[in-house]
Each structure stands twice: as C-alpha cells, then as structure tokens.
Tab-separated table of C-alpha atoms and ligand atoms in Angstrom:
chain	number	residue	atom	x	y	z
T	19	MET	CA	58.012	111.728	97.772
T	20	ASN	CA	60.946	109.777	96.370
T	21	LYS	CA	62.777	107.574	98.738
T	22	TYR	CA	66.525	107.921	98.294
T	23	ILE	CA	69.074	105.314	99.301
T	24	PRO	CA	72.413	106.743	100.439
T	25	VAL	CA	75.453	105.182	98.780
T	26	ILE	CA	78.781	105.707	100.504
T	27	GLY	CA	82.353	104.717	99.662
T	28	LEU	CA	85.245	105.332	102.043
T	29	GLU	CA	88.945	105.811	101.403
T	30	VAL	CA	90.962	105.408	104.605
T	31	HIS	CA	94.590	106.468	104.913
T	32	CYS	CA	96.528	104.914	107.755
T	33	GLU	CA	100.123	105.691	108.723
T	34	LEU	CA	102.066	102.526	109.412
T	35	LYS	CA	104.563	102.178	112.247
T	36	SER	CA	108.072	101.455	111.018
T	37	ASN	CA	111.633	102.359	111.916
T	38	SER	CA	112.368	104.146	108.685
T	39	LYS	CA	110.320	105.756	105.958
T	40	ASN	CA	108.732	103.931	103.057
T	41	PHE	CA	111.498	104.608	100.539
T	42	SER	CA	114.360	106.129	102.523
T	43	THR	CA	116.429	105.542	105.657
T	44	ALA	CA	115.112	108.646	107.446
T	45	LYS	CA	113.399	107.849	110.733
T	46	ASN	CA	109.621	107.442	110.749
T	47	ASP	CA	109.181	109.645	113.786
T	48	GLU	CA	107.390	112.926	114.328
T	49	GLY	CA	110.152	114.472	116.439
T	50	GLU	CA	111.198	118.099	116.144
T	51	ALA	CA	110.056	119.608	112.839
T	52	ASN	CA	112.274	118.895	109.828
T	53	THR	CA	114.763	116.694	111.647
T	54	ASN	CA	113.731	113.353	110.151
T	55	LEU	CA	114.115	113.630	106.426
T	56	SER	CA	116.461	112.537	103.719
T	57	VAL	CA	117.167	113.659	100.171
T	58	VAL	CA	114.864	110.877	98.955
T	59	ASP	CA	111.917	112.299	100.870
T	60	ILE	CA	112.353	115.769	99.444
T	61	GLY	CA	113.037	114.669	95.922
T	62	TYR	CA	116.591	115.660	95.102
T	63	PRO	CA	117.623	114.809	91.547
T	64	GLY	CA	119.124	111.371	91.124
T	65	ILE	CA	117.642	109.866	94.264
T	66	LEU	CA	116.951	106.146	94.432
T	67	PRO	CA	114.028	105.014	96.561
T	68	VAL	CA	114.314	101.614	98.264
T	69	VAL	CA	111.133	99.847	99.383
T	70	ASN	CA	110.792	99.322	103.131
T	71	LYS	CA	110.297	95.591	103.655
T	72	GLU	CA	108.722	96.114	107.074
T	73	ALA	CA	106.068	98.361	105.538
T	74	VAL	CA	105.358	95.724	102.878
T	75	ARG	CA	105.075	93.074	105.570
T	76	LYS	CA	102.648	95.173	107.621
T	77	SER	CA	100.574	96.060	104.558
T	78	LEU	CA	100.378	92.392	103.654
T	79	MET	CA	99.101	91.595	107.145
T	80	VAL	CA	96.315	94.111	106.634
T	81	ALA	CA	95.550	92.774	103.148
T	82	LEU	CA	95.290	89.252	104.571
T	83	ALA	CA	93.118	90.411	107.485
T	84	LEU	CA	90.870	92.091	104.902
T	85	ASN	CA	90.541	88.764	103.059
T	86	CYS	CA	92.108	90.303	99.966
T	87	GLU	CA	93.545	88.618	96.931
T	88	ILE	CA	97.322	89.074	97.048
T	89	PRO	CA	99.098	89.742	93.762
T	90	LYS	CA	102.049	87.654	92.635
T	91	ARG	CA	103.969	90.813	91.910
T	92	LEU	CA	104.087	94.193	93.576
T	93	SER	CA	104.896	97.332	91.729
T	94	PHE	CA	104.892	101.040	92.497
T	95	ASP	CA	103.733	103.958	90.382
T	96	ARG	CA	104.171	107.701	90.274
T	97	LYS	CA	101.083	109.817	90.800
T	98	ASN	CA	102.004	113.221	89.434
T	99	TYR	CA	100.583	116.438	90.848
T	100	TYR	CA	101.855	119.674	92.257
T	101	TYR	CA	101.368	120.821	95.819
T	102	PRO	CA	103.818	122.363	98.316
T	103	ASP	CA	103.479	119.362	100.645
T	104	LEU	CA	104.702	117.074	97.866
T	105	PRO	CA	108.281	118.177	97.195
T	106	LYS	CA	109.003	115.551	94.531
T	107	GLY	CA	106.062	116.643	92.409
T	108	TYR	CA	104.799	113.096	92.503
T	109	GLN	CA	103.713	110.594	95.119
T	110	ILE	CA	104.950	107.025	94.969
T	111	THR	CA	101.865	104.848	95.261
T	112	GLN	CA	100.430	101.650	93.812
T	113	PHE	CA	98.165	101.936	90.829
T	114	GLY	CA	98.617	98.754	88.821
T	115	ASN	CA	99.375	96.046	91.384
T	116	PRO	CA	98.110	97.060	94.812
T	117	ILE	CA	99.080	94.853	97.728
T	118	GLY	CA	95.494	93.623	98.164
T	119	THR	CA	92.334	93.607	96.051
T	120	LYS	CA	88.746	92.371	96.327
T	121	GLY	CA	88.609	91.933	100.084
T	122	TYR	CA	85.869	92.303	102.636
T	123	VAL	CA	85.155	93.150	106.258
T	124	MET	CA	82.123	91.957	108.212
T	125	ILE	CA	80.287	94.565	110.246
T	126	ASN	CA	77.340	94.338	112.583
T	127	VAL	CA	74.830	97.152	112.861
T	128	ASP	CA	71.948	96.708	115.309
T	129	GLY	CA	72.410	92.954	115.195
T	130	VAL	CA	72.444	92.744	111.389
T	131	GLU	CA	75.607	91.398	109.755
T	132	LYS	CA	76.805	92.981	106.539
T	133	LYS	CA	79.763	92.415	104.278
T	134	ILE	CA	81.595	95.589	103.313
T	135	THR	CA	83.598	94.876	100.186
T	136	ILE	CA	87.052	96.340	99.685
T	137	GLN	CA	88.132	97.538	96.268
T	138	ASP	CA	91.798	97.524	97.186
T	139	THR	CA	94.414	98.398	99.766
T	140	HIS	CA	97.641	99.943	98.533
T	141	LEU	CA	100.922	101.130	99.985
T	142	GLU	CA	102.054	104.682	99.344
T	143	GLU	CA	103.924	107.518	101.030
T	144	ASP	CA	102.527	110.332	103.126
T	145	THR	CA	103.000	113.974	102.200
T	146	ALA	CA	104.691	116.649	104.305
T	147	ASN	CA	102.613	118.282	107.014
T	148	MET	CA	101.464	121.876	106.535
T	149	ASP	CA	100.206	124.374	109.059
T	150	HIS	CA	98.369	127.284	107.502
T	151	LEU	CA	98.639	130.402	109.649
T	152	SER	CA	97.222	133.897	109.077
T	153	ASN	CA	99.358	134.945	106.120
T	154	TYR	CA	102.000	132.281	105.875
T	155	SER	CA	102.298	128.509	106.108
T	156	LEU	CA	104.726	126.228	107.897
T	157	ILE	CA	105.875	122.939	106.465
T	158	ASP	CA	107.309	119.927	108.260
T	159	TYR	CA	108.937	117.261	106.102
T	160	ASN	CA	109.136	114.674	108.875
T	161	ARG	CA	105.903	113.193	107.582
T	162	ALA	CA	107.036	113.176	103.931
T	163	GLY	CA	107.623	109.566	102.925
T	164	VAL	CA	106.025	107.921	105.970
T	165	PRO	CA	104.445	104.594	104.917
T	166	LEU	CA	100.764	105.146	104.290
T	167	LEU	CA	98.268	102.399	103.581
T	168	GLU	CA	95.135	103.443	101.691
T	169	THR	CA	92.137	101.136	101.893
T	170	VAL	CA	89.240	101.809	99.523
T	171	THR	CA	85.758	100.324	99.844
T	172	ASP	CA	83.290	99.713	97.068
T	173	PRO	CA	80.301	102.036	97.079
T	174	CYS	CA	78.383	99.550	99.229
T	175	ILE	CA	77.790	101.389	102.495
T	176	ASN	CA	74.243	102.656	102.960
T	177	SER	CA	74.171	104.715	106.154
T	178	SER	CA	76.413	106.721	108.433
T	179	LYS	CA	75.952	103.997	111.064
T	180	GLU	CA	77.356	101.378	108.696
T	181	ALA	CA	80.211	103.726	107.826
T	182	ILE	CA	81.177	104.074	111.490
T	183	ALA	CA	80.865	100.337	112.121
T	184	TYR	CA	83.197	99.732	109.164
T	185	LEU	CA	85.693	102.359	110.319
T	186	GLU	CA	85.772	100.896	113.810
T	187	ALA	CA	86.267	97.384	112.467
T	188	LEU	CA	89.055	98.592	110.178
T	189	ARG	CA	90.768	100.518	112.951
T	190	ASN	CA	90.636	97.402	115.109
T	191	ILE	CA	92.337	95.455	112.328
T	192	PHE	CA	95.201	97.976	112.436
T	193	LEU	CA	95.311	97.862	116.243
T	194	TYR	CA	95.053	94.094	116.646
T	195	LEU	CA	97.748	93.614	114.008
T	196	GLY	CA	99.853	96.266	115.733
T	197	VAL	CA	100.716	97.929	112.416
T	198	SER	CA	99.606	101.403	113.508
T	199	ASP	CA	98.355	103.212	116.590
T	200	ALA	CA	95.605	104.490	114.269
T	201	ARG	CA	95.035	107.608	116.338
T	202	ALA	CA	92.630	109.831	114.459
T	203	ASP	CA	93.427	112.772	116.758
T	204	LEU	CA	97.058	112.635	115.608
T	205	GLY	CA	96.136	112.302	111.932
T	206	GLN	CA	97.389	108.715	111.836
T	207	ILE	CA	94.080	107.669	110.324
T	208	ARG	CA	92.246	109.984	107.898
T	209	VAL	CA	89.088	109.383	105.952
T	210	ASP	CA	87.831	110.558	102.547
T	211	VAL	CA	84.084	110.168	102.326
T	212	ASN	CA	82.124	109.785	99.063
T	213	VAL	CA	78.364	110.171	99.188
T	214	SER	CA	75.660	109.871	96.556
T	215	LEU	CA	71.958	109.093	96.524
T	216	LYS	CA	69.928	106.769	94.342
T	217	ARG	CA	66.318	105.667	94.154
T	218	GLU	CA	65.443	102.031	94.629
T	219	LYS	CA	64.570	101.565	90.957
T	220	ASP	CA	67.733	103.276	89.619
T	221	SER	CA	70.188	100.814	88.166
T	222	GLU	CA	73.055	103.315	88.138
T	223	LEU	CA	74.650	105.102	91.054
T	224	GLY	CA	74.020	108.790	91.546
T	225	THR	CA	76.631	111.515	91.231
T	226	ARG	CA	78.986	111.486	94.177
T	227	VAL	CA	80.324	114.250	96.330
T	228	GLU	CA	83.668	113.780	98.056
T	229	MET	CA	84.751	115.130	101.434
T	230	LYS	CA	88.451	114.738	102.065
T	231	ASN	CA	90.679	114.209	105.081
T	232	ILE	CA	88.208	113.975	107.916
T	233	ASN	CA	90.067	112.930	111.027
T	234	SER	CA	87.474	111.917	113.538
T	235	PHE	CA	84.860	109.208	113.200
T	236	THR	CA	82.232	111.384	114.874
T	237	THR	CA	82.843	114.018	112.231
T	238	VAL	CA	82.587	111.388	109.477
T	239	LYS	CA	79.146	110.464	110.795
T	240	GLU	CA	77.992	114.064	110.973
T	241	ALA	CA	79.390	114.900	107.539
T	242	ILE	CA	77.596	111.942	105.942
T	243	ASP	CA	74.267	112.776	107.572
T	244	VAL	CA	74.515	116.452	106.646
T	245	GLU	CA	75.493	115.624	103.063
T	246	ILE	CA	72.652	113.110	102.659
T	247	LYS	CA	70.229	115.800	103.795
T	248	ARG	CA	71.712	118.412	101.422
T	249	GLN	CA	71.539	116.084	98.432
T	250	THR	CA	68.010	114.940	99.302
T	251	ASP	CA	66.829	118.564	99.446
T	252	ILE	CA	68.385	119.315	96.049
T	253	LEU	CA	66.867	116.232	94.399
T	254	GLU	CA	63.472	116.828	95.993
T	255	ALA	CA	63.495	120.350	94.586
T	256	GLY	CA	64.193	118.921	91.133
T	257	GLY	CA	67.851	119.941	91.094
T	258	VAL	CA	70.931	117.956	90.070
T	259	ILE	CA	73.944	116.955	92.144
T	260	GLU	CA	77.261	118.231	90.831
T	261	GLN	CA	80.337	116.031	91.135
T	262	GLU	CA	82.535	118.029	93.442
T	263	THR	CA	84.740	118.081	96.496
T	264	ARG	CA	83.156	119.683	99.540
T	265	ARG	CA	84.539	120.534	102.951
T	266	TYR	CA	82.656	119.712	106.127
T	267	ASP	CA	82.304	122.664	108.469
T	268	GLU	CA	82.226	121.227	111.995
T	269	VAL	CA	81.163	124.477	113.610
T	270	ASN	CA	78.158	125.238	111.413
T	271	LYS	CA	77.400	121.580	110.675
T	272	CYS	CA	77.195	122.036	106.918
T	273	THR	CA	79.362	121.349	103.859
T	274	HIS	CA	80.973	124.007	101.678
T	275	PHE	CA	81.934	123.817	98.034
T	276	MET	CA	85.717	123.445	97.611
T	277	ARG	CA	86.262	122.513	94.005
T	278	GLY	CA	84.497	120.851	91.133
T	279	LYS	CA	85.769	117.416	90.282
T	280	VAL	CA	86.337	116.361	86.732
T	281	ASP	CA	85.760	112.664	86.220
T	282	ALA	CA	89.347	111.540	86.569
T	283	ILE	CA	92.071	114.027	87.367
T	284	ASP	CA	94.899	113.179	85.000
T	285	TYR	CA	97.688	112.174	87.348
T	286	LYS	CA	99.650	110.725	84.431
T	287	TYR	CA	100.382	107.616	86.422
T	288	TYR	CA	103.368	105.660	85.251
T	289	ARG	CA	105.517	102.904	86.710
T	290	GLU	CA	108.104	104.215	89.195
T	291	PRO	CA	111.218	103.483	87.152
T	292	ASN	CA	113.563	103.267	90.143
T	293	ILE	CA	111.730	100.473	91.916
T	294	PRO	CA	111.937	97.052	90.318
T	295	GLU	CA	108.909	94.769	90.422
T	296	ILE	CA	108.862	92.692	93.593
T	297	THR	CA	107.848	89.035	93.423
T	298	LEU	CA	105.847	87.965	96.433
T	299	THR	CA	106.815	84.357	96.972
T	300	ASP	CA	104.502	81.887	98.718
T	301	ASN	CA	107.239	81.469	101.300
T	302	PHE	CA	107.210	85.145	102.142
T	303	ILE	CA	103.413	85.270	102.372
T	304	ASN	CA	103.302	82.108	104.479
T	305	SER	CA	105.930	83.483	106.849
T	306	ILE	CA	103.568	86.407	107.466
T	307	LYS	CA	100.498	84.207	107.860
T	308	LYS	CA	102.364	82.291	110.543
T	309	VAL	CA	102.926	85.333	112.707
T	310	MET	CA	99.552	87.019	112.176
T	311	PRO	CA	98.253	88.181	115.563
T	312	VAL	CA	94.752	87.184	116.651
T	313	LEU	CA	92.092	89.525	115.266
T	314	GLU	CA	89.020	90.998	116.956
T	315	TYR	CA	86.532	88.499	115.505
T	316	GLU	CA	88.810	85.563	116.352
T	317	ARG	CA	89.009	86.638	119.984
T	318	LYS	CA	85.261	87.124	120.007
T	319	ILE	CA	84.717	83.565	118.797
T	320	LYS	CA	87.132	82.236	121.430
T	321	TYR	CA	85.333	84.146	124.208
T	322	THR	CA	81.924	82.793	123.252
T	323	ASN	CA	82.901	79.247	122.299
T	324	GLU	CA	85.608	78.492	124.838
T	325	TYR	CA	84.657	80.707	127.759
T	326	GLY	CA	80.864	80.642	127.441
T	327	ILE	CA	80.664	84.432	127.478
T	328	SER	CA	77.567	85.855	125.767
T	329	THR	CA	77.985	87.195	122.230
T	330	VAL	CA	77.078	90.690	123.370
T	331	ASP	CA	79.622	90.695	126.211
T	332	ALA	CA	82.309	89.134	124.018
T	333	GLY	CA	81.624	91.902	121.504
T	334	THR	CA	81.966	94.556	124.197
T	335	LEU	CA	85.263	93.104	125.445
T	336	THR	CA	86.891	92.740	122.027
T	337	LYS	CA	85.693	96.009	120.530
T	338	ASN	CA	88.251	97.787	122.681
T	339	LYS	CA	91.662	96.179	122.138
T	340	LYS	CA	93.119	97.624	125.354
T	341	LEU	CA	90.217	96.213	127.352
T	342	SER	CA	90.505	92.858	125.649
T	343	ASP	CA	94.259	92.750	126.327
T	344	TYR	CA	93.603	93.555	129.999
T	345	PHE	CA	90.989	90.795	130.169
T	346	GLU	CA	93.457	88.328	128.627
T	347	ASP	CA	96.058	89.379	131.180
T	348	ILE	CA	93.684	88.868	134.104
T	349	ILE	CA	92.611	85.391	133.054
T	350	SER	CA	96.243	84.446	132.430
T	351	TYR	CA	96.575	84.624	136.255
T	352	GLY	CA	93.929	81.958	136.624
T	353	ALA	CA	90.694	83.916	137.108
T	354	SER	CA	87.536	82.409	135.621
T	355	PRO	CA	86.995	84.089	132.223
T	356	LYS	CA	83.232	84.190	132.653
T	357	ASP	CA	83.345	85.714	136.158
T	358	THR	CA	85.983	88.205	135.006
T	359	SER	CA	83.845	89.178	132.053
T	360	ASN	CA	80.793	89.595	134.312
T	361	ILE	CA	82.639	91.994	136.588
T	362	ILE	CA	84.198	93.955	133.708
T	363	VAL	CA	81.073	94.268	131.571
T	364	GLY	CA	78.518	94.212	134.374
T	365	PHE	CA	80.273	96.628	136.669
T	366	LEU	CA	83.638	98.100	135.704
T	367	LEU	CA	82.611	99.641	132.374
T	368	GLY	CA	79.618	101.308	133.992
T	369	TYR	CA	81.841	102.656	136.753
T	370	LEU	CA	84.336	104.034	134.228
T	371	ASN	CA	81.581	105.577	132.158
T	372	LYS	CA	79.983	107.225	135.198
T	373	ASN	CA	83.341	108.636	136.266
T	374	ASN	CA	84.366	109.768	132.788
T	375	LYS	CA	87.361	107.480	132.744
T	376	ASN	CA	88.611	104.848	130.378
T	377	ILE	CA	90.371	101.567	130.782
T	378	SER	CA	93.867	103.095	130.511
T	379	ASP	CA	93.151	105.147	133.639
T	380	ILE	CA	92.961	102.010	135.761
T	381	ASP	CA	96.121	100.925	137.478
T	382	ILE	CA	94.887	97.731	139.108
T	383	THR	CA	97.336	94.997	138.169
T	384	ALA	CA	95.956	92.037	136.275
T	385	SER	CA	97.262	89.777	139.035
T	386	ASP	CA	95.352	91.631	141.812
T	387	PHE	CA	92.252	91.704	139.636
T	388	SER	CA	92.532	87.983	139.116
T	389	ASP	CA	92.912	87.342	142.873
T	390	ILE	CA	89.665	89.148	143.655
T	391	ILE	CA	87.789	87.238	140.950
T	392	LYS	CA	89.135	83.960	142.322
T	393	MET	CA	87.865	84.865	145.805
T	394	MET	CA	84.451	85.494	144.292
T	395	THR	CA	84.451	82.271	142.298
T	396	ASP	CA	85.418	80.349	145.458
T	397	GLY	CA	82.496	81.903	147.344
T	398	LYS	CA	84.730	83.738	149.806
T	399	ILE	CA	83.260	87.076	148.819
T	400	SER	CA	79.975	87.905	147.168
T	401	ASN	CA	79.422	89.621	143.835
T	402	LYS	CA	78.193	92.665	145.736
T	403	GLN	CA	81.352	92.718	147.851
T	404	VAL	CA	83.524	92.557	144.733
T	405	LYS	CA	81.778	95.643	143.408
T	406	ASP	CA	82.224	97.419	146.749
T	407	ILE	CA	85.895	96.496	146.804
T	408	PHE	CA	86.465	97.820	143.292
T	409	THR	CA	84.516	100.994	143.973
T	410	LYS	CA	86.441	101.791	147.137
T	411	SER	CA	89.764	100.916	145.542
T	412	LEU	CA	89.098	103.100	142.497
T	413	ASP	CA	87.401	105.979	144.345
T	414	GLU	CA	90.058	106.262	147.005
T	415	ASN	CA	93.010	104.963	145.044
T	416	ILE	CA	93.789	102.187	147.524
T	417	ASN	CA	95.260	98.850	146.519
T	418	LEU	CA	92.502	96.388	145.626
T	419	LEU	CA	93.723	93.568	147.854
T	420	GLU	CA	94.101	95.886	150.840
T	421	VAL	CA	90.493	96.991	150.437
T	422	ALA	CA	89.464	93.363	150.174
T	423	LYS	CA	91.142	92.571	153.487
T	424	SER	CA	89.451	95.482	155.245
T	425	ILE	CA	85.983	94.710	153.878
T	426	GLY	CA	86.133	91.154	155.119
T	427	THR	CA	84.926	87.991	153.558
T	428	GLN	CA	81.575	86.468	152.856
T	429	ILE	CA	79.505	84.785	155.526
T	430	SER	CA	78.977	81.214	154.408
T	431	ASP	CA	78.709	79.468	157.778
T	432	LYS	CA	75.323	77.703	157.844
T	433	GLU	CA	74.666	78.141	161.561
T	434	GLU	CA	75.673	81.795	161.517
T	435	ILE	CA	73.258	82.351	158.637
T	436	ARG	CA	70.504	80.429	160.472
T	437	ARG	CA	70.963	82.717	163.443
T	438	ILE	CA	70.655	85.841	161.264
T	439	ILE	CA	67.540	84.495	159.531
T	440	ASN	CA	65.852	83.854	162.859
T	441	GLU	CA	66.677	87.375	163.983
T	442	VAL	CA	65.022	88.675	160.841
T	443	PHE	CA	61.975	86.491	161.566
T	444	LYS	CA	61.686	88.032	165.047
T	445	GLU	CA	61.968	91.543	163.699
T	446	ASN	CA	59.325	90.967	161.008
T	447	THR	CA	56.401	89.105	162.472
T	448	LYS	CA	54.048	90.431	159.808
T	449	VAL	CA	55.961	88.607	157.083
T	450	ILE	CA	55.678	85.391	159.013
T	451	GLU	CA	51.916	85.903	159.156
T	452	ASP	CA	51.928	86.402	155.381
T	453	TYR	CA	53.905	83.206	154.949
T	454	LYS	CA	51.465	81.256	157.089
T	455	ASN	CA	48.648	82.637	154.931
T	456	GLY	CA	50.304	81.075	151.897
T	457	LYS	CA	52.192	84.026	150.479
T	458	ASN	CA	55.634	83.549	148.859
T	459	VAL	CA	57.982	85.594	151.069
T	460	ASN	CA	61.368	84.068	150.204
T	461	GLY	CA	62.584	86.919	148.022
T	462	PHE	CA	61.473	89.518	150.512
T	463	ILE	CA	63.233	87.841	153.422
T	464	MET	CA	66.384	87.313	151.350
T	465	GLY	CA	66.379	91.051	150.786
T	466	LEU	CA	66.068	91.728	154.498
T	467	VAL	CA	68.941	89.348	155.297
T	468	MET	CA	71.114	90.977	152.650
T	469	LYS	CA	70.312	94.408	154.012
T	470	LYS	CA	71.069	93.391	157.569
T	471	THR	CA	74.471	91.948	156.623
T	472	GLY	CA	75.483	94.486	154.007
T	473	GLY	CA	75.193	91.832	151.328
T	474	LYS	CA	77.824	89.653	152.988
T	475	VAL	CA	75.941	86.368	153.230
T	476	ASN	CA	76.456	83.690	150.622
T	477	PRO	CA	73.207	83.806	148.606
T	478	GLY	CA	73.087	80.086	147.751
T	479	ILE	CA	73.507	78.883	151.323
T	480	THR	CA	71.160	81.546	152.678
T	481	ASN	CA	68.437	80.453	150.282
T	482	MET	CA	68.797	76.865	151.377
T	483	VAL	CA	68.779	77.623	155.107
T	484	LEU	CA	65.854	80.024	154.663
T	485	LYS	CA	63.765	77.230	153.102
T	486	GLU	CA	64.617	74.943	156.023
T	487	GLU	CA	63.693	77.578	158.583
T	488	LEU	CA	60.412	78.486	156.859
T	489	GLU	CA	59.374	74.849	156.804
T	490	LYS	CA	59.964	74.615	160.554
T	491	LEU	CA	57.444	77.403	161.220
E	508	LIG	P1	88.896	108.486	92.949
E	508	LIG	O1	90.216	107.829	92.963
E	508	LIG	O2	88.722	109.478	91.887
E	508	LIG	O3	88.516	109.078	94.258
E	508	LIG	P2	87.563	105.855	92.921
E	508	LIG	O4	86.851	105.215	91.809
E	508	LIG	O5	88.824	105.222	93.371
E	508	LIG	O6	87.777	107.384	92.575
E	508	LIG	O7	86.547	105.885	94.115
E	508	LIG	C1	86.842	106.442	95.313
E	508	LIG	C2	85.755	106.107	96.285
E	508	LIG	O8	84.500	106.604	95.869
E	508	LIG	C3	85.552	104.626	96.516
E	508	LIG	O9	85.495	104.402	97.906
E	508	LIG	C4	84.226	104.331	95.875
E	508	LIG	O10	83.540	103.317	96.552
E	508	LIG	C5	83.506	105.629	96.011
E	508	LIG	N1	82.459	105.851	95.017
E	508	LIG	C6	82.552	105.687	93.686
E	508	LIG	N2	81.384	105.995	93.085
E	508	LIG	C7	80.524	106.368	94.063
E	508	LIG	C8	79.161	106.801	94.096
E	508	LIG	N3	78.449	106.952	93.001
E	508	LIG	N4	78.632	107.097	95.302
E	508	LIG	C9	79.343	106.974	96.421
E	508	LIG	N5	80.601	106.578	96.456
E	508	LIG	C10	81.211	106.267	95.308
E	509	LIG	MG1	89.549	109.689	95.954
C-alpha cells in the first residue's frame, strides 16, 4: 500500500474591528439589516473609496505578529467577479503589494514545534451577507465593505491536528492584538481549506481540493480528515483527484462536489485606480511596533521565566486570552503568580470543565481571588481549604471571602497539632505496633490527622511534630 502524506494550505478571513468600513464612512456594525451602508459600499457610479487608516494599522500589527516582511508601498487592486453579494462587481483587495509576505507562526503539536509559513496577509473588503431561504434570498449590505484580513499559508500543514493548532495560534494573534473578536460562530473568522495528498517520493504536490467558508474549527478538522480519506480511497483504487471545490456536509460527514476549478479563475485583477499608492514610512511602522500588545508566546515566556510556572501550565494559561487576562488581574493584586497558577490550572479549570462552564461564567473579582491566594501562601489556610472555599463559593454563589471566613483558618499551632497527633496515636494502636516493628507509618498517620481535622492542619508543621512524637515512642 502507498503511504500518502496529506498536504494542507489554509486561507483565513478575519473581520477587523473598526469604527467605519474599509473604504467608506459607513459604520462597521452589524446593527439592523441594511442600516449601515454608504454609496461606496454598494458601488454607485463615481464613488471614491478612501482607505481606513485604522484598518491598515491593525493589519500591520497582524503582519508584524506573523513575522512578515512589510512592503515599502501598499496598493489595492480590483478583483472582478459577479455575485449578488458583491454589488460593485469587484472586490477591492491586495494582489500586488499585500501588507505582509513571507511570515511564519510557530505551533506545537504533541510537544513537537513546527513552523507554519505564511504566503501573505492582505487587506480587503467583506461582501454583503446573504440568507438563502426556500425560494428567495435576503441580502444585508451592512457587511459589505467591512475590513477583512486574509491570511494565506503555504501548503506546509500535514495533518488536521496541525491545522487546528495553527488556527488557534492565529486566532490568538487576533485576540491578543485586539484587532478582532474572531468569533467563528458569528462568521468573524472563516476558513478555506485546501487538501491534497502526495507520496513521500513525489517531488511535486498532488492536485488540491478546496473547501470554502468553513466557520468552525471543529468542522475544519472533520472536513480535512474526511477529505484525506476520500482522496486516499480514490488514489488507492487507481483513480485521479480532480481539482475542484467541494462542500463539507456536517450532517452526513462527507464532502460534495460543488464546482470544478480551472487553474486560475481570471479575475482580471488591475490596480484600483481611485486609491493612490500608500508609502509606509519607517516612522509609521515604528509607531505601531511601539504599541504592539503582548502576544501569547511572549506571555508564556514571561510566565515560565519570571514566575517559575511550568511550560505546560503557562501554555494552558495563555492559550485562553480571557483566562490569561484574569490571571494577570489576580496577580496585579499581589497574589503569588505560581500559587495562583496552581489553583487555576490544578483546580479551577477542572471544576469549570466538570460543571460545563467557562471562565467568563465566573464572577469572582480578581481582588478577592488574590486575597484567598495570599492567605494560602501565608499558611493561614491550606491548599485543600482553598479548593473547598472555591467550590462552595461557586456552587452556592456566595462571595469567596465570606465563605473563607465561615470555613475558618488553618491549624498551625504546634501544641494543638501535637495534641491531635497523640489522639490519633491512641485511636490507632495497631499503627504504633507497626511503627515499633520498623514500618514507615508517617504517610498513613498524616492521612489520619488530615481526615480528623478536615484537612485543616498545616502539613509542614504536622510533619515535623509527627516526627518528634514518633521518636518519643
Ligand atoms: P487560489 O487563490 O486559487 O486559491 P493560491 O495559490 O493562493 O490559490 O493558494 C491558495 C491556498 O491553497 C494556499 O493556502 C496554498 O497553500 C494552498 N495550496 C496550493 N497548492 C496546494 C496543494 N497542492 N495542496 C494543498 N494546498 C495547496
Ligand atoms: Mg483560494
């Protein structure tokens, strides 16, 4: 049997946040259908598009975060085609001088790092939004002209897992930069997937099949896996892959033929004559570099290097921007970063997962959170008590600090602990026998003391006193 290597290239469209549209003064806002549009967006004769500087700035941030080469000059081109959602009959995009080229993103799949190379990222405008009903369609022009950034990878992705890792890393770039909410469920981020297969010894890539406009990452993964299987079956049976566009059917988990794809559709690209070339000065680019927000990998490095958090935990914290922001907030109130991380990763995430909740559902203030962590760090309450406090607070929706007061603090008084240990000795004479016969019973007795006190004793002190008491026997 031939072993085929999947080859995948992704084209990701992301709507950028901005006050106005990419080339007009209409608001970039969903709002009530057909209320946010201008003559520019719907292509009246004689219109003059004006480039949105904010959209350029945000696109440049992304290009820089993607380690792209930035051109000296920006220009815009017309991509001509007809479709009802494109009232002008052409889309203004970037063909000749995209805002970023030859970039890369690092991903990590099962502990293996890989560089995903970026062909280019270019700024264009979104089309109108269409709703196809039984025998008619509705069109909403609010989306027409919304700034859209398209980022295209090289065909260098080799599995659906890598594809998802790349998509998540890219989405986090958008989120960390704050240029888009990148919500796939709202169509703010949409993916075109290209898949082909090749054998190890082949020097050329196989024929690719394209699946357009998939708007959930889970579906991207499924579509890739299903398409790899379909192509493998065809090749194994001695068939050939046709270059075509296919649609992924989420219900039946298969792809359907949509249309054949000729090598390059002739869009008759030409320079948009109403937009002059824009020179990107070093000053302008530097002013953006200066205000670039911290990215996921930068936070991850800070967490491991400065806070001593493990790479795995730092990865977990930074993968979710909301979680990472919350963590930053908590430690800004003085809590130990490492102890905070231990409670979040070692307890809170599990709790949320078990209760089908996510971090946005939590309304514990960062300041209260920090106070509890400080009490733990100072030895006033144990790790177990912290977990109990959080559980009760979250389960019963009671303020965290109130729960903490009612649960009481840790027992760290040496004599009190000595008394408890001796009680445990009296209640468990068999263990004492074992000890006298040379058996190691420390762990077992610690467990009994913990059980007796509901985990309230300070473990360090208890251990010490226990050793003293055992020696006395
Ligand atoms: P188009 O604009 O016609 O879609 P591009 O050359 O811009 O074509 O490529 C689009 C995407 O297809 C890119 O992400 C690229 O990596 C990917 N791609 C190109 N050739 C292949 C191939 N043989 N197999 C898989 N993906 C491919
Ligand atoms: Mg394409």
